[in-house]
C-alpha positions as protocol buffer text, in pm:
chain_id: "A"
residue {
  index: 1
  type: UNK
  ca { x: -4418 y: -6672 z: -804 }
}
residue {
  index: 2
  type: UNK
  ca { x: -4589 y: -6839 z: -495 }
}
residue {
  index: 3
  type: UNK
  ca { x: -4251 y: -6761 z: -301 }
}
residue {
  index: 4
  type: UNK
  ca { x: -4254 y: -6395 z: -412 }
}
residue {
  index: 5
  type: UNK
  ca { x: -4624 y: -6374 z: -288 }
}
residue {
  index: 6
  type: UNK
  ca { x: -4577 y: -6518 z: 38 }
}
residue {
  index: 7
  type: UNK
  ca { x: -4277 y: -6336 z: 78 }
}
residue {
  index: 8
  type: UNK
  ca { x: -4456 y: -5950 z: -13 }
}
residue {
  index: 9
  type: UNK
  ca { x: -4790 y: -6107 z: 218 }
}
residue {
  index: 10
  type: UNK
  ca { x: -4518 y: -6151 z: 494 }
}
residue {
  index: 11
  type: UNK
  ca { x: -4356 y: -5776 z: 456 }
}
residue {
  index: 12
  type: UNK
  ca { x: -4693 y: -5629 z: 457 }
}
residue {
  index: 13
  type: UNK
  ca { x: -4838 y: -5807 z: 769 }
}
residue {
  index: 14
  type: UNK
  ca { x: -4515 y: -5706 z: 995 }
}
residue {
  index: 15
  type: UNK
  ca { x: -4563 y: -5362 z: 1183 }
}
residue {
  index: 16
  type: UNK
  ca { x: -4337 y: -5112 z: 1083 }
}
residue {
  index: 17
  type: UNK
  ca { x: -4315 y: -4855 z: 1374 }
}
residue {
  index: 18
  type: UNK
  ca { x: -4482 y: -4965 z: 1709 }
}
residue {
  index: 19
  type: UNK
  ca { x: -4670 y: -4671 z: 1888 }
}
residue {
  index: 20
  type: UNK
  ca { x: -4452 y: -4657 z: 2190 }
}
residue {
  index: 21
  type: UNK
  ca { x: -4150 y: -4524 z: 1965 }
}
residue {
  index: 22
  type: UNK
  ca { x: -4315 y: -4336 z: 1712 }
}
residue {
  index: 23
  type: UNK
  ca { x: -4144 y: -4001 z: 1644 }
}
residue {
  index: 24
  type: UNK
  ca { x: -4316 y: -3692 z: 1743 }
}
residue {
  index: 25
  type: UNK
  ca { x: -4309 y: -3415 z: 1531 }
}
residue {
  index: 26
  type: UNK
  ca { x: -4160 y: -3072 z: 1677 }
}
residue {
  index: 27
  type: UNK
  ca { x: -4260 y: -2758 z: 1481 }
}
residue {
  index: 28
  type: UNK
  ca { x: -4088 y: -2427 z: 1626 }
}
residue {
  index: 29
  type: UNK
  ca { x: -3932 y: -2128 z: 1443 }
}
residue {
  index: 30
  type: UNK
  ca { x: -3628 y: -2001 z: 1651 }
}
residue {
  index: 31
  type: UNK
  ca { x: -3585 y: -1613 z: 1662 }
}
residue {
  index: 32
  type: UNK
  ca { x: -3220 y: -1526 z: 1769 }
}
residue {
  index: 33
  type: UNK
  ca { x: -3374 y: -1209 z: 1937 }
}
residue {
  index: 34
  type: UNK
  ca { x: -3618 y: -1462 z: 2181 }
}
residue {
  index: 35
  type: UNK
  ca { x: -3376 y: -1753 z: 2268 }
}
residue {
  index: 36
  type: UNK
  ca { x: -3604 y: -1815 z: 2596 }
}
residue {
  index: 37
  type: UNK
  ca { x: -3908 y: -1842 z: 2400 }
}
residue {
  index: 38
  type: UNK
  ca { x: -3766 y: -2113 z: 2165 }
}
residue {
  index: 39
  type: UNK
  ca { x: -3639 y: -2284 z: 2510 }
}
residue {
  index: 40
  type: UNK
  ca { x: -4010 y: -2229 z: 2635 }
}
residue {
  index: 41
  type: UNK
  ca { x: -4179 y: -2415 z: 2299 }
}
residue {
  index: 42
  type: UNK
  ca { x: -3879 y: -2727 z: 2390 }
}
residue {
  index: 43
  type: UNK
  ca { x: -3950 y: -2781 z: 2752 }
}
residue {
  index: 44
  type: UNK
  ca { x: -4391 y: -2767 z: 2654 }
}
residue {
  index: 45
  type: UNK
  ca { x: -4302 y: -3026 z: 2343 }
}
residue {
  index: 46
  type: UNK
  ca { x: -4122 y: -3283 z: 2626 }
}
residue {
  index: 47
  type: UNK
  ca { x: -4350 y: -3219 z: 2863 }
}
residue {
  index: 48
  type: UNK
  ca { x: -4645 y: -3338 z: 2662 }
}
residue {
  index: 49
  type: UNK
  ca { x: -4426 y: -3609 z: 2513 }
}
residue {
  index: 50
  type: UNK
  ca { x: -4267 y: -3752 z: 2827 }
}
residue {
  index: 51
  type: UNK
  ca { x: -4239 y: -3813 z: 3128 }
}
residue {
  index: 52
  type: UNK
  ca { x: -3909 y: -3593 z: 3196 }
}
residue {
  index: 53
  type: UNK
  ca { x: -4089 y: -3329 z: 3416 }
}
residue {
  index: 54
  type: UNK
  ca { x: -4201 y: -3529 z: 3659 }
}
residue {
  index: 55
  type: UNK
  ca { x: -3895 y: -3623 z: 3776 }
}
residue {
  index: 56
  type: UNK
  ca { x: -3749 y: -3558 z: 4089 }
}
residue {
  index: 57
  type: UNK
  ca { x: -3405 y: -3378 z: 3971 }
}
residue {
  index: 58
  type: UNK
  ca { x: -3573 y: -3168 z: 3709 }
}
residue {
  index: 59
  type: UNK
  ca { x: -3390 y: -2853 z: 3779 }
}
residue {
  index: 60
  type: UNK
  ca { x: -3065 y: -2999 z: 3820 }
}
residue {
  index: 61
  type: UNK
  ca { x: -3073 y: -3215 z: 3528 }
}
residue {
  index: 62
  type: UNK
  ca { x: -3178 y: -2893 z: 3295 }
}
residue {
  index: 63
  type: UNK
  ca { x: -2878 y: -2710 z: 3459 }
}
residue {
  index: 64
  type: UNK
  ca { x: -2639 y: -2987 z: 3424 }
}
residue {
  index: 65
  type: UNK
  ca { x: -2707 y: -2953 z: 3028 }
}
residue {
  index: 66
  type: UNK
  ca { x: -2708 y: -2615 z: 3024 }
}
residue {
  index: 67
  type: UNK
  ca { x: -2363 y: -2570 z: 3203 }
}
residue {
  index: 68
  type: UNK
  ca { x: -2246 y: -2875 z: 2960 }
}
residue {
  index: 69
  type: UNK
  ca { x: -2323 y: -2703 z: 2635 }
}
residue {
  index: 70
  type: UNK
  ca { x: -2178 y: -2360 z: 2775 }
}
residue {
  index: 71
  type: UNK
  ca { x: -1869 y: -2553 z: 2808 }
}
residue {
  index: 72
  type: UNK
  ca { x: -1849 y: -2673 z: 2475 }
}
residue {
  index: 73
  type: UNK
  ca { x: -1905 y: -2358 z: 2301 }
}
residue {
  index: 74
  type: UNK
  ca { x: -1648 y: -2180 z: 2518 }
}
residue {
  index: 75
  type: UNK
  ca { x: -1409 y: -2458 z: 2420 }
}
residue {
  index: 76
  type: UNK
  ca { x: -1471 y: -2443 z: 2079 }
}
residue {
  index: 77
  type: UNK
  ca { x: -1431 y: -2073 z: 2098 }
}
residue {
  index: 78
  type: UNK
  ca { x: -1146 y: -2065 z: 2276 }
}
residue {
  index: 79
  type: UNK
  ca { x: -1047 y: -2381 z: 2000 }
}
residue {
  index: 80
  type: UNK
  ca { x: -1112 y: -2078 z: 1692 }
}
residue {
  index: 81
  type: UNK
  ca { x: -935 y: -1868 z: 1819 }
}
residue {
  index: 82
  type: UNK
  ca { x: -563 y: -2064 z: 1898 }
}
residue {
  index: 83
  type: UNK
  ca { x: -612 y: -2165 z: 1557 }
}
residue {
  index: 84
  type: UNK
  ca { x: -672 y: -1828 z: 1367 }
}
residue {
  index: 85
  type: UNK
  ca { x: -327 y: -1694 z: 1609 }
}
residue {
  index: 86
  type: UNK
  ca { x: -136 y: -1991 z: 1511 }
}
residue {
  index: 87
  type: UNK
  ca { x: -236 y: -1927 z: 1109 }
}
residue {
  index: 88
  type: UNK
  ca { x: -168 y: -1529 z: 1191 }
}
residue {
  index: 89
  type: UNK
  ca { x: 159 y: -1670 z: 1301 }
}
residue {
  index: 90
  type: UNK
  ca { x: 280 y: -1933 z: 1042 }
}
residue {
  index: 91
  type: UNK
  ca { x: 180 y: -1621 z: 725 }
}
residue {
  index: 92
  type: UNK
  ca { x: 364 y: -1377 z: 960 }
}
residue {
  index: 93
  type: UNK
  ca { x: 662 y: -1639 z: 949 }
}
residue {
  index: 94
  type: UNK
  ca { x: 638 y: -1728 z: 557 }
}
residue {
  index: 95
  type: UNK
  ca { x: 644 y: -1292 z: 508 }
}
residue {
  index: 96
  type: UNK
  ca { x: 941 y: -1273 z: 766 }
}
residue {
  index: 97
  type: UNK
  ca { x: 1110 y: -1560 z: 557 }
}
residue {
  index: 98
  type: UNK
  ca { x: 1052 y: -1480 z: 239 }
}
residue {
  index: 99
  type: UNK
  ca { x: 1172 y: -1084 z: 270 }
}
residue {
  index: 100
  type: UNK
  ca { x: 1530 y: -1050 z: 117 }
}
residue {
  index: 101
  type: UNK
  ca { x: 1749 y: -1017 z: 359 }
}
residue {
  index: 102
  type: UNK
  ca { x: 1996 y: -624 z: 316 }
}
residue {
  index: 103
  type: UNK
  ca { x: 2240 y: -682 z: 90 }
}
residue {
  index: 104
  type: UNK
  ca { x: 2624 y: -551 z: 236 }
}
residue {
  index: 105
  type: UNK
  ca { x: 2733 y: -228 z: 10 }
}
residue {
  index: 106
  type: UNK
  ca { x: 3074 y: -326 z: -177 }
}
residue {
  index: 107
  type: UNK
  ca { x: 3378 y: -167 z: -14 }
}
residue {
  index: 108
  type: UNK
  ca { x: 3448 y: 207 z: -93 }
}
residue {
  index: 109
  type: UNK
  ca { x: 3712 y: 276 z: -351 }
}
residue {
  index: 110
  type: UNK
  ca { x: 3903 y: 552 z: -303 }
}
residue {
  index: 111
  type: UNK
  ca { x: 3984 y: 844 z: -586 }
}
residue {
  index: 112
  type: UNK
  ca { x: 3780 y: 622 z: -824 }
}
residue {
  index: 113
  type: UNK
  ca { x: 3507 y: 818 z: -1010 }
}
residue {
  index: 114
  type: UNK
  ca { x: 3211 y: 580 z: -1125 }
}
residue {
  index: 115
  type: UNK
  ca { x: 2961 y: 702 z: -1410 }
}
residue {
  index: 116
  type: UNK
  ca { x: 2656 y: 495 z: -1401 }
}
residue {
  index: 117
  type: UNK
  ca { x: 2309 y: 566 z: -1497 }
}
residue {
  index: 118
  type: UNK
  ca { x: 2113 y: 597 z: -1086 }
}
residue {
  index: 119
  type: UNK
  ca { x: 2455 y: 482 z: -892 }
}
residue {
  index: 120
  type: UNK
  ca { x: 2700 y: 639 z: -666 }
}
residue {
  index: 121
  type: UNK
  ca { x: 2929 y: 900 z: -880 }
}
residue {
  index: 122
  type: UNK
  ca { x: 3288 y: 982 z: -737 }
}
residue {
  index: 123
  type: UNK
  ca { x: 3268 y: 1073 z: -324 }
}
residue {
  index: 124
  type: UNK
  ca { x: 2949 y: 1176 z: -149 }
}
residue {
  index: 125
  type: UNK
  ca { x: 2843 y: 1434 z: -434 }
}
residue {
  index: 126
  type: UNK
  ca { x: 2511 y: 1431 z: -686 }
}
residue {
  index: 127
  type: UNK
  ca { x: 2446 y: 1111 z: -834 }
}
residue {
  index: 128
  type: UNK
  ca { x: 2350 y: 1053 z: -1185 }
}
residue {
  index: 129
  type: UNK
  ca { x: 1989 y: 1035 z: -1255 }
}
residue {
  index: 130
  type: UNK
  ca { x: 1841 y: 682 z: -1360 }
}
residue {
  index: 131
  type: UNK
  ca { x: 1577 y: 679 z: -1693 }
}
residue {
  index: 132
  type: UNK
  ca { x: 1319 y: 763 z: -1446 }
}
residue {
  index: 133
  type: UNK
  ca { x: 1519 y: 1102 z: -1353 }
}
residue {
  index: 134
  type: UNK
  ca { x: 1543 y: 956 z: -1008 }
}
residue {
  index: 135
  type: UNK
  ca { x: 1731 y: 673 z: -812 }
}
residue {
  index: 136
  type: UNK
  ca { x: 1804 y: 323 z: -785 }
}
residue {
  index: 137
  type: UNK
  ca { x: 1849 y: 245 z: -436 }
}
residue {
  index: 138
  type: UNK
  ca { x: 1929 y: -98 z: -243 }
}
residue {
  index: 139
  type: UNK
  ca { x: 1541 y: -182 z: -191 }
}
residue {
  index: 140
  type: UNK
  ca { x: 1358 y: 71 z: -379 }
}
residue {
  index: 141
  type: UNK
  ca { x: 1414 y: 304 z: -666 }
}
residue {
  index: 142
  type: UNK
  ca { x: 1199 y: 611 z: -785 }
}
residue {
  index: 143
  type: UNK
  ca { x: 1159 y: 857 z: -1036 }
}
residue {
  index: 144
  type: UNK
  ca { x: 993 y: 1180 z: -1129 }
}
residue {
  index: 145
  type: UNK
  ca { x: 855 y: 1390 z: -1385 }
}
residue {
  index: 146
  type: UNK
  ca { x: 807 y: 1788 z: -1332 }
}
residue {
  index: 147
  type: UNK
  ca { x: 456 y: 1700 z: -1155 }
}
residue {
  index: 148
  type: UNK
  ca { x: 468 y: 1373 z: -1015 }
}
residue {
  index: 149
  type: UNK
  ca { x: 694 y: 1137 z: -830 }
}
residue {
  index: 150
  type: UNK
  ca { x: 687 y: 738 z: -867 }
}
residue {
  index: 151
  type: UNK
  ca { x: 835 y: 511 z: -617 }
}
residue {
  index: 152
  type: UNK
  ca { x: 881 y: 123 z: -670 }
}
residue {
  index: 153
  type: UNK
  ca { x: 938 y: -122 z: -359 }
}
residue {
  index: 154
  type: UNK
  ca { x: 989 y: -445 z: -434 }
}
residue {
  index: 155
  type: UNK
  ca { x: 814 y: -730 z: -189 }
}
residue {
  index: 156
  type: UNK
  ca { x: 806 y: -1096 z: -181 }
}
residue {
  index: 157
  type: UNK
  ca { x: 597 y: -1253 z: -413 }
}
residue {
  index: 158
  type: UNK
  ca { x: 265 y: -1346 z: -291 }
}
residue {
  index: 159
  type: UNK
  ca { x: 247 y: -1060 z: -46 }
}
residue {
  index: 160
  type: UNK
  ca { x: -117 y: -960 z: 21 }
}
residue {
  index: 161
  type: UNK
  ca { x: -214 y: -586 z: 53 }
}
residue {
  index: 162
  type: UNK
  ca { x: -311 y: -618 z: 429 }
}
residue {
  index: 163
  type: UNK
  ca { x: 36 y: -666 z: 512 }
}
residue {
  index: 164
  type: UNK
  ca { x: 132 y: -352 z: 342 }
}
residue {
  index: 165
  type: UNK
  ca { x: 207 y: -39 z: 562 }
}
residue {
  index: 166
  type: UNK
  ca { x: 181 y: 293 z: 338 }
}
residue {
  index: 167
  type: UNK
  ca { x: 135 y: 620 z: 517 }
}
residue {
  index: 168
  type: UNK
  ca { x: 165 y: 944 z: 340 }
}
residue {
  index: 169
  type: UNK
  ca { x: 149 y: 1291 z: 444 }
}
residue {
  index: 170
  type: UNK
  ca { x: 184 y: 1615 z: 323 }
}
residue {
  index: 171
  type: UNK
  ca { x: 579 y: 1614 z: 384 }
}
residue {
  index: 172
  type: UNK
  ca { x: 664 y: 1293 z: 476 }
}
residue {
  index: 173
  type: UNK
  ca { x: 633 y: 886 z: 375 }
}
residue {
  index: 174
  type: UNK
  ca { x: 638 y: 567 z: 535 }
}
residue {
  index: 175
  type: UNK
  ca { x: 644 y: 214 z: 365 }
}
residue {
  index: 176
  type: UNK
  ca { x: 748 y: -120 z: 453 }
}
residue {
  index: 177
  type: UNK
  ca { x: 585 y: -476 z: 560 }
}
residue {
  index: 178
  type: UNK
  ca { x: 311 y: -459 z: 882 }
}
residue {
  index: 179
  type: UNK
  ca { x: 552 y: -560 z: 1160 }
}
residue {
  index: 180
  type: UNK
  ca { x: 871 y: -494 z: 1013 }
}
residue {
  index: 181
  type: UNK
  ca { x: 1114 y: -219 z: 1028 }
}
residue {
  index: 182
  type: UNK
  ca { x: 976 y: 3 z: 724 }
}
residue {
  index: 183
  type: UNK
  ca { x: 1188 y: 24 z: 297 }
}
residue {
  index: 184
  type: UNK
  ca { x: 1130 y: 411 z: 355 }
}
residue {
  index: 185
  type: UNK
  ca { x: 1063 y: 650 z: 618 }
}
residue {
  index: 186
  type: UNK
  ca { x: 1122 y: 1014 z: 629 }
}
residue {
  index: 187
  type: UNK
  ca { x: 1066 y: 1364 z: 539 }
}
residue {
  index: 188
  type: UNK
  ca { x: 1024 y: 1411 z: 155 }
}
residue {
  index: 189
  type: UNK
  ca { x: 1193 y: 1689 z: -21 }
}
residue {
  index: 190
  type: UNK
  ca { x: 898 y: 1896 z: -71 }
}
residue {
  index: 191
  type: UNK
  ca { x: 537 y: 1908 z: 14 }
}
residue {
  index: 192
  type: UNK
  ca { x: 274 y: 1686 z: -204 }
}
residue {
  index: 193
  type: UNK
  ca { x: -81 y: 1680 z: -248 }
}
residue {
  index: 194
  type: UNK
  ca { x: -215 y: 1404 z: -28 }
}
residue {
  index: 195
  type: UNK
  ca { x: -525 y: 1367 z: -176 }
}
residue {
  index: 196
  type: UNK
  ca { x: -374 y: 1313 z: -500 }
}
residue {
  index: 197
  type: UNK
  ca { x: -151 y: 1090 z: -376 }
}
residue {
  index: 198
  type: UNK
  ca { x: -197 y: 722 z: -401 }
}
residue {
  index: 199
  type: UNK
  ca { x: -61 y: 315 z: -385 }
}
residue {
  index: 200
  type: UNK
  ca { x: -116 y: -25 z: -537 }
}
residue {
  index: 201
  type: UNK
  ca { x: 7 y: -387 z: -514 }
}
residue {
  index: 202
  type: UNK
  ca { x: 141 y: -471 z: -853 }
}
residue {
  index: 203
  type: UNK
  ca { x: 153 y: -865 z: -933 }
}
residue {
  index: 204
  type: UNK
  ca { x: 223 y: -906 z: -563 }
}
residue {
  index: 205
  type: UNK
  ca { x: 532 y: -863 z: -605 }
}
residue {
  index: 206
  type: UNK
  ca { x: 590 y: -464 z: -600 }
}
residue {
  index: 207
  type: UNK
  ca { x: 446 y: -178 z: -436 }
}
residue {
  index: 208
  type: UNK
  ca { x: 367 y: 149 z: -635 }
}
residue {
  index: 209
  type: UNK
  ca { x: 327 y: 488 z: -485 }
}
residue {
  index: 210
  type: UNK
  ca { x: 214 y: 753 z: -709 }
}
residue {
  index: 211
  type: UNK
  ca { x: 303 y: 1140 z: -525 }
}
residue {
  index: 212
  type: UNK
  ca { x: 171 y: 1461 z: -693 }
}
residue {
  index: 213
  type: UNK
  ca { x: 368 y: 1760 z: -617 }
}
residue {
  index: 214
  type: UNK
  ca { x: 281 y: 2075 z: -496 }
}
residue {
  index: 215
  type: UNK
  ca { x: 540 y: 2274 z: -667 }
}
residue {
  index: 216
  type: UNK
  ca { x: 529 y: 2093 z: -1030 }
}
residue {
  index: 217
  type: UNK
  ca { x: 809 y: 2331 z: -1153 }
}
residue {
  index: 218
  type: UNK
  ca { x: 1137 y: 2179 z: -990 }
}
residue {
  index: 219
  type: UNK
  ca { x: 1281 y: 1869 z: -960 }
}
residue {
  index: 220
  type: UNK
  ca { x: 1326 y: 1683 z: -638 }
}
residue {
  index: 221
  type: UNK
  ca { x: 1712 y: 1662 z: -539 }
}
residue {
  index: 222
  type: UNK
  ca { x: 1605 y: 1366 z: -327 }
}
residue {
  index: 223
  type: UNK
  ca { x: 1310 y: 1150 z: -194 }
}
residue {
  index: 224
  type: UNK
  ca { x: 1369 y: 1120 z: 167 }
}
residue {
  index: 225
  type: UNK
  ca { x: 1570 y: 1355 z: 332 }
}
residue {
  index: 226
  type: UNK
  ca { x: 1923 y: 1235 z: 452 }
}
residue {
  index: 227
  type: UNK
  ca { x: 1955 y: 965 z: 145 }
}
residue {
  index: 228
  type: UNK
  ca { x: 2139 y: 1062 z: -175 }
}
residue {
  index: 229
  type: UNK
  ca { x: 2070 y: 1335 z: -374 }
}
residue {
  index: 230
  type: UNK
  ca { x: 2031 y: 1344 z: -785 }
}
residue {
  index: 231
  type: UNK
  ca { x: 2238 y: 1558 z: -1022 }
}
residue {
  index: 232
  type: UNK
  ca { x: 1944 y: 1775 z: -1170 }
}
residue {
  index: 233
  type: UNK
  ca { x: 2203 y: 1928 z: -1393 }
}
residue {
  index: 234
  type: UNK
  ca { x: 2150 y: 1574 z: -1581 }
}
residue {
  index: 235
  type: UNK
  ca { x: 1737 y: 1556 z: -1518 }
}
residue {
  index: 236
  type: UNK
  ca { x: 1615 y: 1544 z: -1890 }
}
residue {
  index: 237
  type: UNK
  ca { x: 1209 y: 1489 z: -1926 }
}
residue {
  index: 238
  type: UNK
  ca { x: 1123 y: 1326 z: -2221 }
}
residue {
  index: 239
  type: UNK
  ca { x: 994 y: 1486 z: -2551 }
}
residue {
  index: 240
  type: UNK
  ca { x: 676 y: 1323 z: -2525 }
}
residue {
  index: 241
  type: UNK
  ca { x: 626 y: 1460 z: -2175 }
}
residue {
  index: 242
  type: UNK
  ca { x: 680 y: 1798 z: -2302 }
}
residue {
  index: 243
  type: UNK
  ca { x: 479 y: 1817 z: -2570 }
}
residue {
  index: 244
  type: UNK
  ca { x: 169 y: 1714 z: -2324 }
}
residue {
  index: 245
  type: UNK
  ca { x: 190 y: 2023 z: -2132 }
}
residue {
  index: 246
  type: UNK
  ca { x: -6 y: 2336 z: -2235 }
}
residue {
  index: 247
  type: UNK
  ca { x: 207 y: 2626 z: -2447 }
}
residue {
  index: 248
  type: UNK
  ca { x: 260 y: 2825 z: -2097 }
}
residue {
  index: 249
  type: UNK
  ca { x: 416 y: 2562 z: -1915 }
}
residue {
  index: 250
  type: UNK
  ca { x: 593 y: 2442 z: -2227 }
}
residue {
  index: 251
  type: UNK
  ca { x: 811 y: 2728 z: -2236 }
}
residue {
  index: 252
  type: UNK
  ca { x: 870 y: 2797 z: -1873 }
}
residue {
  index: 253
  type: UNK
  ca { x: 1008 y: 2457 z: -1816 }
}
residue {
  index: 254
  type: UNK
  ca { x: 1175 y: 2451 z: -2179 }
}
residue {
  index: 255
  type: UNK
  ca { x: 1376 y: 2813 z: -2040 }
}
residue {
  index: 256
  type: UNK
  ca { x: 1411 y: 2636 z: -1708 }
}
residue {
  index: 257
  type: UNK
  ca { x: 1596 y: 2330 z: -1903 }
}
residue {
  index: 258
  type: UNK
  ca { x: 1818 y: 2615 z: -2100 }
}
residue {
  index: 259
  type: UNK
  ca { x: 1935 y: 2791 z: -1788 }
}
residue {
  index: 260
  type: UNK
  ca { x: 2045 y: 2482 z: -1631 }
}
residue {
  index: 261
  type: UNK
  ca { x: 2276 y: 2339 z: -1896 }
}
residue {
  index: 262
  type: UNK
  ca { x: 2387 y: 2702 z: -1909 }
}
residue {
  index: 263
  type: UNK
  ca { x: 2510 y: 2730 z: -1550 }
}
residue {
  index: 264
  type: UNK
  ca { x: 2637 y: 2379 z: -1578 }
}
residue {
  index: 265
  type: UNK
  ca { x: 2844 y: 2536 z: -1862 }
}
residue {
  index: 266
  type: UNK
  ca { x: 2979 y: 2848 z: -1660 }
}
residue {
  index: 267
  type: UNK
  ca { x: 2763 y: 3051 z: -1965 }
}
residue {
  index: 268
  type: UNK
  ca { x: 2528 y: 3292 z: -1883 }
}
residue {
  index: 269
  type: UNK
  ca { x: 2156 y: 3224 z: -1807 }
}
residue {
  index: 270
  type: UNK
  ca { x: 1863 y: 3364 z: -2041 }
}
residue {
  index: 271
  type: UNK
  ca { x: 1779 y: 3626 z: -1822 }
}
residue {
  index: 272
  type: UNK
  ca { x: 2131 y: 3721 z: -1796 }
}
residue {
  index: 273
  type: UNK
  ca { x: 2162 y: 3743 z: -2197 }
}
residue {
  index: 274
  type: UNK
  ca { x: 1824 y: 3955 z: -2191 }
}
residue {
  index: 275
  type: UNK
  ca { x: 1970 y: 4205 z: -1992 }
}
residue {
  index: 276
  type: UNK
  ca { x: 2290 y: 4211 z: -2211 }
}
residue {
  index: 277
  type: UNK
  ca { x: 2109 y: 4240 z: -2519 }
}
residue {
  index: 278
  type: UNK
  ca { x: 1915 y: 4534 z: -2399 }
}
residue {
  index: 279
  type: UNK
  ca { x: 2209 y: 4712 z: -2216 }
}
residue {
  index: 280
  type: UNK
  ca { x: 2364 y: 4644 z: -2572 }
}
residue {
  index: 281
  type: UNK
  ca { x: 2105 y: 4822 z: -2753 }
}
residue {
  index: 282
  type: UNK
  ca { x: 2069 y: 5087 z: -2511 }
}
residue {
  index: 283
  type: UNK
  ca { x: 2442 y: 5186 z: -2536 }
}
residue {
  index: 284
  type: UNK
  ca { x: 2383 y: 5190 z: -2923 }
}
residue {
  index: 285
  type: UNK
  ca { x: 2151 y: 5433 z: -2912 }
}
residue {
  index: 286
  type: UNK
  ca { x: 2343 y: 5645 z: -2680 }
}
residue {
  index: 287
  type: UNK
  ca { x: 2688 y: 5696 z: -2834 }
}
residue {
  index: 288
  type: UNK
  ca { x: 2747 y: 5986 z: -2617 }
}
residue {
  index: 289
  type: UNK
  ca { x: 2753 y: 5793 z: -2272 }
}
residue {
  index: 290
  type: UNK
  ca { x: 3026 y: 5619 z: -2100 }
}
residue {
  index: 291
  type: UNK
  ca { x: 2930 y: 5289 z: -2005 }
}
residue {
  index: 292
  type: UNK
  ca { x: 3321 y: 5155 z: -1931 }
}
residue {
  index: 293
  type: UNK
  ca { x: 3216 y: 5047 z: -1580 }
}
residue {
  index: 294
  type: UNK
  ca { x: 2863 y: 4933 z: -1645 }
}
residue {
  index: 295
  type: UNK
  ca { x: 2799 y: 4618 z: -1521 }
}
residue {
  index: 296
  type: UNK
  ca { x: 2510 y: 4365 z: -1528 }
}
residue {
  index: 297
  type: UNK
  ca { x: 2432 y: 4167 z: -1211 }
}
């Protein structure tokens, strides 16, 4: 216990901070819109506190830090800024990398008719329609229903949406990858409404495009102009699409369905078998006519 005293006794006789090297406190709020008048609070704290303003090289000595710390920032700046380009560059890389290269189109068969669902029938005619009553092409595929059109473009996975590229107007679309040569790009069969138009990133791996059309009683032959063009002879809309639409537009595209199959078939068209029917009836009530070179256009 006597060394414990003798040893706190000690502790509390030694000075802690001598008065030459006591810290000054420095109170200033700095206001980004005043700079100078922070700087002008500084220089009156060292003044009072020093002896640094009665030297000789004052000026020079305020300039050389000034100058010094402008250098640094500018460095560091100049530091940022090689380092966001060379990230902008590596995720640029990774997308270039990591997009599937074109696939080569198998060699063309001559006199060989192929039936499948969305692929390439027999020579350059219609092609078959896919589920979606559209087509499945090398890097996209798309379908339709009487009012809209969907398009699906498969991207690498992980692919962010500010490196997507979508631009849609009233009669034409482009969509690809920012700096790469774009999936599609042309002029689209018929007009849409752009506002009602829209596109998402799905799972990062797919992009959807939603287009309304204008005209929502006729299907699309093709989406971009010069690519393949779908059989609408074989365009059937589901049931359960039908039976959303009102009675009006029911009918109309349920008659527009019936004429098709029937000029598919070489038969005549409902129209066509109205007009018969009435030139029938007409000729029944008038026996006494000669209708041998009638004909109905």
């Amino acid at each position: 216990m006597a060394i414990l005293s003798e040893f706190e006794e000690e502790k509390h006789s030694k000075p802690t901070t001598s008065a030459a090297t006591q810290t000054r406190p420095f109170n200033a709020a700095f206001d980004p819109s005043n700079p100078l008048g922070f700087l002008e609070k500084v220089f009156e704290f060292v003044a009072k506190e020093s002896d640094f303003f009665k030297s000789d090289s004052l000026v020079s000595d305020v300039n050389a830090v000034v100058r010094m710390v402008r250098d640094k920032v500018e460095a560091e700046g100049k530091k940022r800024k090689e380092v966001k380009a060379e990230e902008k560059g590596k995720v640029e890389k990774k997308v270039k990398e990591a997009t599937p290269a074109p696939s080569t189109p198998p060699p063309a068969v001559e006199k060989e008719e192929q039936v499948v669902e969305g692929k390439v029938e027999e020579g350059n005619g219609p092609r078959a329609p896919n589920k979606g009553n559209g087509l499945d092409m090398d890097k996209y595929s798309w379908g339709q229903s009487l009012q809209e059109v969907n398009i699906m473009v498969p991207v690498p996975s992980g692919t962010k949406s500010r490196f997507i590229a979508c631009e849609i107007k009233k009669q034409y679309i482009k969509v690809g990858l920012k700096g790469q040569p774009p999936v599609i790009e042309g002029d689209l069969f018929q007009p849409v409404k752009v506002e009602d138009c829209f596109w998402s990133l799905e799972d990062q791996k797919s992009i959807s495009i939603l287009l309304t059309k204008q005209n929502q009683m006729e299907w699309w032959k093709y989406l971009v102009k010069g690519e393949p063009e779908v059989d609408t002879q074989k365009v059937e809309p589901e049931n359960s699409k039908l039976s959303d639409l009102d009675p009006e537009t029911r009918t109309t595209v349920e008659k527009m369905m019936f004429d098709q199959r029937q000029k598919h078939m070489g038969l005549p068209t409902s129209d066509e078998m109205q007009k018969q029917d009435i030139l029938k009836k007409f000729m029944a009530e008038h026996p006494e006519m000669d209708f041998s070179r009638a004909k109905i256009n």
